[in-house]
PDB file of C-alpha atoms in Angstrom:
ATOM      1  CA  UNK U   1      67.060  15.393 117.821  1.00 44.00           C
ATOM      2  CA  UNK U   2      66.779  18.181 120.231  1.00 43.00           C
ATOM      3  CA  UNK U   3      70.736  18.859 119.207  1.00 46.00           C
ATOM      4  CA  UNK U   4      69.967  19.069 116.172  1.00 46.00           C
ATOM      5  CA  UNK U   5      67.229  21.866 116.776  1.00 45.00           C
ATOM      6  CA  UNK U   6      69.134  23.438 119.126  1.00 43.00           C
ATOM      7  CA  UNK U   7      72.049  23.553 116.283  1.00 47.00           C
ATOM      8  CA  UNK U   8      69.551  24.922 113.869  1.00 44.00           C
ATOM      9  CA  UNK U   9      68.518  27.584 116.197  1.00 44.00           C
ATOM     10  CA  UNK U  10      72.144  28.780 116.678  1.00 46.00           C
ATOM     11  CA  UNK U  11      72.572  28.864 112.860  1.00 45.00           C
ATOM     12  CA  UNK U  12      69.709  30.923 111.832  1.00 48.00           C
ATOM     13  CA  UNK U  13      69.545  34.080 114.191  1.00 49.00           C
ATOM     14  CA  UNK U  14      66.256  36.124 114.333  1.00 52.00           C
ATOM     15  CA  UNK U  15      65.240  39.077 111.895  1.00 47.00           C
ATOM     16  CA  UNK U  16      66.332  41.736 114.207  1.00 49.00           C
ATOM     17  CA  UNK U  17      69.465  39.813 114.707  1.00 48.00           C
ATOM     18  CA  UNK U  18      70.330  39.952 110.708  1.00 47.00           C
ATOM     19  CA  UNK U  19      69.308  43.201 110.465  1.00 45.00           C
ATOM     20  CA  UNK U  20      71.363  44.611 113.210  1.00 47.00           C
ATOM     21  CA  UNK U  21      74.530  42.293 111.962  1.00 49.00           C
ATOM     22  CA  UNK U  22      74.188  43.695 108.439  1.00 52.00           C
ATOM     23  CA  UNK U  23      73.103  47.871 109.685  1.00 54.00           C
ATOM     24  CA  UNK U  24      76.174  49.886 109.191  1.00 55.00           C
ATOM     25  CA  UNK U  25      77.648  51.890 111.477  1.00 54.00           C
ATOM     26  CA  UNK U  26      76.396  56.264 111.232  1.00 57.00           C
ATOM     27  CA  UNK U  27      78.709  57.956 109.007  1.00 57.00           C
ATOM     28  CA  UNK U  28      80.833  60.802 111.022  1.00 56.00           C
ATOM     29  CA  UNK U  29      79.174  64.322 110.093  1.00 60.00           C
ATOM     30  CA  UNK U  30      81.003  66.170 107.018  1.00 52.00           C
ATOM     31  CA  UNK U  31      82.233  69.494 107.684  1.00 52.00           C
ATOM     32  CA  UNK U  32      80.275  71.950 105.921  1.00 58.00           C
ATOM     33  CA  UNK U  33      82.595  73.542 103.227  1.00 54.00           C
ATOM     34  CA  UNK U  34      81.249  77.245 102.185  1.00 50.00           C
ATOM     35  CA  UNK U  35      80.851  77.575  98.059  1.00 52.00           C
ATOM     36  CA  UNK U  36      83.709  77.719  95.465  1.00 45.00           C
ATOM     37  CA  UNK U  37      83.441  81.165  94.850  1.00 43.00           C
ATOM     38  CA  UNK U  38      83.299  82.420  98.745  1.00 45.00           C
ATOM     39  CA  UNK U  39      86.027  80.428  99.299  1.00 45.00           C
ATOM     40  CA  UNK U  40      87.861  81.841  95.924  1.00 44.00           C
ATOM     41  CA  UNK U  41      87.165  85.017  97.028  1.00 44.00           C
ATOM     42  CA  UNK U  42      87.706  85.415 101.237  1.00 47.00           C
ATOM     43  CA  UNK U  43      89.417  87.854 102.283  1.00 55.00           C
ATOM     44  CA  UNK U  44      93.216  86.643 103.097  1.00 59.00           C
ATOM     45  CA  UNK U  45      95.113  88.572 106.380  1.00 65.00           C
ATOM     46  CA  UNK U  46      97.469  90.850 104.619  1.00 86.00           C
ATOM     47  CA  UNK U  47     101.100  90.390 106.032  1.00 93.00           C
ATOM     48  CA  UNK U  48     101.919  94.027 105.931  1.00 93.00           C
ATOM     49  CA  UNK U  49      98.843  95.213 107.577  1.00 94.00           C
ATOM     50  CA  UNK U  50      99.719  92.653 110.961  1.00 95.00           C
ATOM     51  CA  UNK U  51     102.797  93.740 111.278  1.00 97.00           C
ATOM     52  CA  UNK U  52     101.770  97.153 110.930  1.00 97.00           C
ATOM     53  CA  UNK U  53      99.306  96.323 113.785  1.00 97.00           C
ATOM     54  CA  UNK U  54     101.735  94.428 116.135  1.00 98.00           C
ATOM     55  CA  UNK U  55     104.210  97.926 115.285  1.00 98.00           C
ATOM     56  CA  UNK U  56     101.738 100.081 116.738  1.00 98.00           C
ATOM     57  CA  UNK U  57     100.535  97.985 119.494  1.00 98.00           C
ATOM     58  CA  UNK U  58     103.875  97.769 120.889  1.00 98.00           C
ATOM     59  CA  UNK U  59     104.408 101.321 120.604  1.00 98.00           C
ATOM     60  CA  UNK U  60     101.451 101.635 122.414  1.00 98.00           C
ATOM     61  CA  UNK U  61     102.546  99.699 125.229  1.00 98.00           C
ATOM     62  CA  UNK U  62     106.014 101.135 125.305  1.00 98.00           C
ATOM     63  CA  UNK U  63     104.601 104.668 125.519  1.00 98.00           C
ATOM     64  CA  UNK U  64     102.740 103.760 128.617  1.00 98.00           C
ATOM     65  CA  UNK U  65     105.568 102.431 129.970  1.00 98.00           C
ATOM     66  CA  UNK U  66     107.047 105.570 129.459  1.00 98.00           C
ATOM     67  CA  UNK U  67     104.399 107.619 130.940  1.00 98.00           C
ATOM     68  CA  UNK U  68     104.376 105.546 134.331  1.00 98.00           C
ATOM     69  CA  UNK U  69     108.279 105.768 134.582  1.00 98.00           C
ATOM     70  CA  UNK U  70     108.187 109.364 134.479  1.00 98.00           C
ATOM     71  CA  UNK U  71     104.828 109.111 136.949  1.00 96.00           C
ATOM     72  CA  UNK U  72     106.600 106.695 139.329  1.00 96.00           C
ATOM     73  CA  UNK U  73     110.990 106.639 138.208  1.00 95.00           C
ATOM     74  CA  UNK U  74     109.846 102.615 138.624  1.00 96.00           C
ATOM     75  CA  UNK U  75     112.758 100.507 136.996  1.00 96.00           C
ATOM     76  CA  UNK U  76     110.662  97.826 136.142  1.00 97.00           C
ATOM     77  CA  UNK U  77     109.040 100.658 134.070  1.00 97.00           C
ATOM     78  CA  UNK U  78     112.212 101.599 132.407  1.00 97.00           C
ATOM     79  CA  UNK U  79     112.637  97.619 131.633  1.00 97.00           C
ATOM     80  CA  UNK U  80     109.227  97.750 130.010  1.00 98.00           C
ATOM     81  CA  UNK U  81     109.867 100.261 127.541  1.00 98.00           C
ATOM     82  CA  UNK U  82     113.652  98.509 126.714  1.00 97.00           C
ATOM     83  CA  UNK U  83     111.855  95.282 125.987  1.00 97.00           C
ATOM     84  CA  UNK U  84     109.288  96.969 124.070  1.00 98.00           C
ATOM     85  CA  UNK U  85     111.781  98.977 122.066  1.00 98.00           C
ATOM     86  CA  UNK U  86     113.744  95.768 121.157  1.00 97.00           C
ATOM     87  CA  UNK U  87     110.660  93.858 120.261  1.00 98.00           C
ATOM     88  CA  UNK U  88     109.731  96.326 117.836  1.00 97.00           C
ATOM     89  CA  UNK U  89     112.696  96.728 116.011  1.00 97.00           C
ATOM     90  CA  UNK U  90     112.212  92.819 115.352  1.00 98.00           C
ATOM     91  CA  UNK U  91     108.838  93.309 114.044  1.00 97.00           C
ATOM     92  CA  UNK U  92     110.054  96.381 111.887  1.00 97.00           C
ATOM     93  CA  UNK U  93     112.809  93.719 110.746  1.00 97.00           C
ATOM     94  CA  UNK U  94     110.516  90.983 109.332  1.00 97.00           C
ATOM     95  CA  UNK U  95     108.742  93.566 107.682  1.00 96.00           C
ATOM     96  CA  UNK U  96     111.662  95.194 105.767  1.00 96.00           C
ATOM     97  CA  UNK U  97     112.163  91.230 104.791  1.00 96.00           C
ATOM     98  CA  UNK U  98     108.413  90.759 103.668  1.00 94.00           C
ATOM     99  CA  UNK U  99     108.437  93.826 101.866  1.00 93.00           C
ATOM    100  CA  UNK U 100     111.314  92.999  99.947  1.00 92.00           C
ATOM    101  CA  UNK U 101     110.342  89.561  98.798  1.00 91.00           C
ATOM    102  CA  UNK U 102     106.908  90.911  98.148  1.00 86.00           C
ATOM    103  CA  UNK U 103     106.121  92.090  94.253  1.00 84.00           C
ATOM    104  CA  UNK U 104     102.304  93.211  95.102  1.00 86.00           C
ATOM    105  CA  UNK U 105     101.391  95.297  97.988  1.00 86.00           C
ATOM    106  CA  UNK U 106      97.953  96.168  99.755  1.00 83.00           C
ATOM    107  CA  UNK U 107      99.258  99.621  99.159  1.00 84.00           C
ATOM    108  CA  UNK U 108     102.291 102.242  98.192  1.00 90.00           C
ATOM    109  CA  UNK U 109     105.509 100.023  99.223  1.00 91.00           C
ATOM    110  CA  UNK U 110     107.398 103.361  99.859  1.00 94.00           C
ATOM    111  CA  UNK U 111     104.204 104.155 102.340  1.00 94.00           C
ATOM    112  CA  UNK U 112     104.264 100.872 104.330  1.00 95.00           C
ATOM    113  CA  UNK U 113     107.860 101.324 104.840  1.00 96.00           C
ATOM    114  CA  UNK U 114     107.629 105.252 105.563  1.00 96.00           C
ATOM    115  CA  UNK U 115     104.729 104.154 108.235  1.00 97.00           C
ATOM    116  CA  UNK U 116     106.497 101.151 109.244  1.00 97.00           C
ATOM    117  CA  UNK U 117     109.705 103.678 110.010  1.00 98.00           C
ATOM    118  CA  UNK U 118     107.342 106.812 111.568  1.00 98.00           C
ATOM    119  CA  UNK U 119     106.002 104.246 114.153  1.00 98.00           C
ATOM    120  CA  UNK U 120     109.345 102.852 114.985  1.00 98.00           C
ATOM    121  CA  UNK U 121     111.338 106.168 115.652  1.00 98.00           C
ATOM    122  CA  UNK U 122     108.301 106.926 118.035  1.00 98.00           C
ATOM    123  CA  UNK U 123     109.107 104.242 120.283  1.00 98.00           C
ATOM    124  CA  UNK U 124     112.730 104.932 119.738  1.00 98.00           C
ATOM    125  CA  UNK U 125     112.063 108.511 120.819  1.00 98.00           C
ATOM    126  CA  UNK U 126     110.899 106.870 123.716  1.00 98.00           C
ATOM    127  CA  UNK U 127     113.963 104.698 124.530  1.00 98.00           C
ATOM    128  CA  UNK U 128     116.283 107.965 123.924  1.00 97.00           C
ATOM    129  CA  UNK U 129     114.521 109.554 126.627  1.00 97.00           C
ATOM    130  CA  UNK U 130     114.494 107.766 129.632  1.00 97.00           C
ATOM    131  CA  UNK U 131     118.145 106.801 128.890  1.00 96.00           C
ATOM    132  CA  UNK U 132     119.295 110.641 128.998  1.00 95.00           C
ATOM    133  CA  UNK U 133     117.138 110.476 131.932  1.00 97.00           C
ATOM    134  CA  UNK U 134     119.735 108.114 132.998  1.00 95.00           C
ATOM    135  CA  UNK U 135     123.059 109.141 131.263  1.00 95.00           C
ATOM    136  CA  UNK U 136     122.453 112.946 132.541  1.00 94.00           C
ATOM    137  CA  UNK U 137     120.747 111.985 135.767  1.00 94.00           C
ATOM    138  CA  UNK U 138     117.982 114.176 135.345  1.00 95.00           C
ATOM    139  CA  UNK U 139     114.893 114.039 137.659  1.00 94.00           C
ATOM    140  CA  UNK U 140     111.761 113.964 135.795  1.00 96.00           C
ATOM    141  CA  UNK U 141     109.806 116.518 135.733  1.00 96.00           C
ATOM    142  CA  UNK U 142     105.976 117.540 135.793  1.00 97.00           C
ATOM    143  CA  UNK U 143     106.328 118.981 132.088  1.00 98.00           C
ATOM    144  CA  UNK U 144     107.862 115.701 131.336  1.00 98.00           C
ATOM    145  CA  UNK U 145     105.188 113.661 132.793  1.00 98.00           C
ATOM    146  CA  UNK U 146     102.629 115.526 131.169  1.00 98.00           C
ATOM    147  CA  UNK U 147     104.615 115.204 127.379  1.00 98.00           C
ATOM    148  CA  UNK U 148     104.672 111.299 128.250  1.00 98.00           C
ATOM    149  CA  UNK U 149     100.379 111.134 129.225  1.00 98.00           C
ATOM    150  CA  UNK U 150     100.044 112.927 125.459  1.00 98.00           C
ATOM    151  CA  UNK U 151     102.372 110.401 123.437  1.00 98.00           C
ATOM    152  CA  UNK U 152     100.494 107.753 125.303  1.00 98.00           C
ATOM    153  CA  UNK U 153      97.459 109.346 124.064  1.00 98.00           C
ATOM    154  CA  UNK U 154      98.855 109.960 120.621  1.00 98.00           C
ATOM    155  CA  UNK U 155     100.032 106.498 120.851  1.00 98.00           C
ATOM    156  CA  UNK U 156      96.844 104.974 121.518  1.00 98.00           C
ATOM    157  CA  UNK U 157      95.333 106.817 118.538  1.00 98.00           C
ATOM    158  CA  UNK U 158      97.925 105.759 116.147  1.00 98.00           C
ATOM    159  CA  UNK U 159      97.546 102.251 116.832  1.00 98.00           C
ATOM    160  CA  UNK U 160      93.313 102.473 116.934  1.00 98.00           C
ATOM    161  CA  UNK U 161      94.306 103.993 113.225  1.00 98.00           C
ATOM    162  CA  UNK U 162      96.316 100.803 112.203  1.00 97.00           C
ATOM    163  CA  UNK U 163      93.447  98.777 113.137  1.00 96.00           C
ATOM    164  CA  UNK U 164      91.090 100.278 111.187  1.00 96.00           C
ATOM    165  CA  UNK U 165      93.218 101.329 108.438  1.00 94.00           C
ATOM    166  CA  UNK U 166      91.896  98.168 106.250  1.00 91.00           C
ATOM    167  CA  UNK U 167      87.949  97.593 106.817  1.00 90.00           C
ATOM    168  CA  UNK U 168      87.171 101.497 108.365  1.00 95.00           C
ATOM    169  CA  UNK U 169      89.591 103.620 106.673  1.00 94.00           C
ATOM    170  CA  UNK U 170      87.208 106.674 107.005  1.00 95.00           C
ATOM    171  CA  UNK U 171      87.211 106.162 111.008  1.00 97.00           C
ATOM    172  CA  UNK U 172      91.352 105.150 110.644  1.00 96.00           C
ATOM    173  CA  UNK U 173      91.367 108.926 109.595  1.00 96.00           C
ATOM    174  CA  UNK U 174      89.859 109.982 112.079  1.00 97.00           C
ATOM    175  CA  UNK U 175      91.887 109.014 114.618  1.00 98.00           C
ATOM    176  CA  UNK U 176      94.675 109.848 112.719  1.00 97.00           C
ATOM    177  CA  UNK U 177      93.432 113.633 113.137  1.00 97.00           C
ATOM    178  CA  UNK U 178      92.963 112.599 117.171  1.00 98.00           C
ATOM    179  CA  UNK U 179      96.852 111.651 116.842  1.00 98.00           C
ATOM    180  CA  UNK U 180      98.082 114.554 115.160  1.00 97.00           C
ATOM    181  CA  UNK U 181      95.751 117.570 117.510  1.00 97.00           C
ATOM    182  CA  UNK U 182      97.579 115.555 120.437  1.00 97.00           C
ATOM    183  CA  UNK U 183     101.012 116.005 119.090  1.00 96.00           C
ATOM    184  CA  UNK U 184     100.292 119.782 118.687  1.00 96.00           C
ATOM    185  CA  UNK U 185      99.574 119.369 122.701  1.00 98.00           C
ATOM    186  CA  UNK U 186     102.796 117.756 123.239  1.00 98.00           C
ATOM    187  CA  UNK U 187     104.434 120.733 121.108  1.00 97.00           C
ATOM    188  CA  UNK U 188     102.753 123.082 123.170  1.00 97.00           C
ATOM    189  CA  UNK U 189     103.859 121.878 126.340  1.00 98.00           C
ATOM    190  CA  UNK U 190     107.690 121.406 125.240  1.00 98.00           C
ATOM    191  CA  UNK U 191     107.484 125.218 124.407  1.00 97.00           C
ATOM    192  CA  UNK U 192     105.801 125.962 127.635  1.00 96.00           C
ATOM    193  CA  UNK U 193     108.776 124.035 129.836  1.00 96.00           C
ATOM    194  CA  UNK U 194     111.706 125.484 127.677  1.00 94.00           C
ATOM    195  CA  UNK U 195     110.235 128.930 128.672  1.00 92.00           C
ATOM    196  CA  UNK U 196     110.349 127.886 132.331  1.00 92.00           C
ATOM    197  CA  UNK U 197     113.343 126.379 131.979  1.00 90.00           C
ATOM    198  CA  UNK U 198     115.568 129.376 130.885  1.00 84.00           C
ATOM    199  CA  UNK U 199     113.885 131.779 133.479  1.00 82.00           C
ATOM    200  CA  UNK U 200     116.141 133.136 136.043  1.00 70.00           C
ATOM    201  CA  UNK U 201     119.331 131.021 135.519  1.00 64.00           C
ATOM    202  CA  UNK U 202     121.464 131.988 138.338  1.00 71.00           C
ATOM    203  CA  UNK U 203     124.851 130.148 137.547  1.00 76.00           C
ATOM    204  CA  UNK U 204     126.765 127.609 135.667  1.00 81.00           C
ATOM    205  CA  UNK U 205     125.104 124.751 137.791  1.00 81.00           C
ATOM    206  CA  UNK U 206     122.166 125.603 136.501  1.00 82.00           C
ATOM    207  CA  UNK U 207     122.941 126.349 133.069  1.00 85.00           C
ATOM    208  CA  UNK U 208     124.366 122.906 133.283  1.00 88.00           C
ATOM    209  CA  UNK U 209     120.980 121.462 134.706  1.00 88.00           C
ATOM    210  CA  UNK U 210     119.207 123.367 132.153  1.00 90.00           C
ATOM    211  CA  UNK U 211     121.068 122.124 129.083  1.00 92.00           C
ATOM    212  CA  UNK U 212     120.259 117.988 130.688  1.00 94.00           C
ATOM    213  CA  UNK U 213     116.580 119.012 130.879  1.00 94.00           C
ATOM    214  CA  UNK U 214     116.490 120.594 127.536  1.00 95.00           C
ATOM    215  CA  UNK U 215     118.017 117.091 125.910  1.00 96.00           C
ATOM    216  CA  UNK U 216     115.235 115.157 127.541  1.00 97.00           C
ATOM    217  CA  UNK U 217     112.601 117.588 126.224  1.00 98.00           C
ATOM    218  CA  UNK U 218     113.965 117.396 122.922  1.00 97.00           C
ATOM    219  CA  UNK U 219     113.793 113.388 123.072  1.00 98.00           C
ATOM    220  CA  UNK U 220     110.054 114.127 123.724  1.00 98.00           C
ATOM    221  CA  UNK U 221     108.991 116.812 121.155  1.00 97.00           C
ATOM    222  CA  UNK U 222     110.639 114.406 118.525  1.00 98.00           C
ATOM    223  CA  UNK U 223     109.181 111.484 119.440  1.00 98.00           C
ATOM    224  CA  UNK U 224     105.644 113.687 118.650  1.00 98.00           C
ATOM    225  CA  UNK U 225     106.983 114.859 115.598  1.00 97.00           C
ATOM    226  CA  UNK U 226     107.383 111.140 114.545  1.00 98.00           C
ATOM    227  CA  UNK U 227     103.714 110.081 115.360  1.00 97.00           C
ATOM    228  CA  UNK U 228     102.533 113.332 113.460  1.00 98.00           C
ATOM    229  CA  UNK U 229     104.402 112.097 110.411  1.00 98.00           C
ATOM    230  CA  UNK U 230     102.397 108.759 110.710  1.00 98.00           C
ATOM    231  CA  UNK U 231      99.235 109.957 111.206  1.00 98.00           C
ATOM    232  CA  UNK U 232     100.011 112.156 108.103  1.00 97.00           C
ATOM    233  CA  UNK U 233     100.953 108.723 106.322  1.00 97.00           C
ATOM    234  CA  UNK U 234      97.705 106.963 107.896  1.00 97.00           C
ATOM    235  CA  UNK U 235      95.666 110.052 106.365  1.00 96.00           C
ATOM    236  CA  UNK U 236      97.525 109.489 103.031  1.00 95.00           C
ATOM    237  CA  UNK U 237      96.857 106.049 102.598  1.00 94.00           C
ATOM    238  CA  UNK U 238      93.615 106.374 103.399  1.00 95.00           C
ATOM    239  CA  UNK U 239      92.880 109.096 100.584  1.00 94.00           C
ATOM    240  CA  UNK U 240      95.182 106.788  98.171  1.00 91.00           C
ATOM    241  CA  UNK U 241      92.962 103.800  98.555  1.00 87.00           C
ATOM    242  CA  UNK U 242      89.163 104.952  98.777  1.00 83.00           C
TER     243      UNK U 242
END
């Protein structure tokens, strides 16, 4: 008899028992998932833009490379800039390929490639310098260093433009402007050292010397002329699309 009970009481568990046998388990929490229409509607990265970006961030960083070789003649400086130089010409690369598998465009095709191209010679510019710098064995001079601190400058401009270009184009402008009063700065100072340059040559050595310099300078005042042309694209675009 008491087997039997105990049997029973084995059988039948308790109310809380049953309840907690029979409770299922919390659900995991659902993501929250914003509305149709935001989600229709969000603003996608545009391809064109980023590369854009990564162009002039790399310039960026190749320009100061630039500016501390000619500070310090460091070759891990000079390495810098050649890795820099070849890692934008990739970039450039993919975007030649996007834009021509691309039928719409956030803007002009003909201006993202003209940009895409202004930005590139800078950097190449760049590269051209510091290897006359090597080729001619020329020691860098002050004028030099002082070209190099204004393409940095110009440099950093550029690429605050190229941020901004898409959600600020009014303030992408305006750097643009920043970008294109320094280049007239780097002009000035090319002038200025060609002046000192060809002052009291005294004989073929240093016509010879002077010819090297003039090469490097030239390498520099281009390289300005090439960020001038995109900050005139920059403004462009920005007048095209606002």
């Amino acid at each position: 008899m008491e087997e039997s009970t105990m049997n029973r009481s084995k059988a039948k568990p308790g109310k809380e028992a049953r309840i907690a046998a029979k409770e299922p388990l919390p659900a995991p929490p659902v993501p929250k998932k914003l509305p149709f229409f935001k989600r229709l509607f969000k603003k996608q990265p545009n391809i064109f833009l980023t590369l854009i970006r990564q162009q002039a961030q790399i310039t960026l960083e190749g320009l100061d490379a630039l500016s501390n070789f000619m500070e310090t003649q460091d070759p891990k400086a000079e390495a810098l800039l050649t890795s820099k130089e070849k890692e934008a010409d990739e970039v450039r690369r993919i975007l030649i390929y996007e834009l021509n598998k691309t039928f719409i465009t956030p803007f002009d095709r003909e201006d993202i490639f003209s940009l895409s191209r202004a930005i590139d010679d800078v950097l190449d510019y760049a590269y051209s310098t510091v290897t006359e710098i090597d080729i001619l064995r020329v020691k860098p001079t002050p004028y030099m260093a002082r070209m190099a601190s204004l393409l940095r400058d110009a440099a950093f401009e550029l690429n605050a433009a190229a941020n901004r270009l898409e959600d600020h184009p009014g303030v992408a402008s305006e750097h643009a402007q920043r970008a294109k009063a320094l280049e007239n700065r780097v002009e000035a100072v090319y002038r200025e050292a060609l002046a000192d340059l060809f002052t009291g040559a005294e004989d073929i050595k240093h016509v010879v010397k002077m010819l090297k310099s003039r090469e490097v300078y030239r390498h520099l005042s281009n390289a300005a002329d090439r960020g001038d042309e995109a900050a005139n694209l920059i403004a462009d675009i920005v007048i095209k699309t606002t």
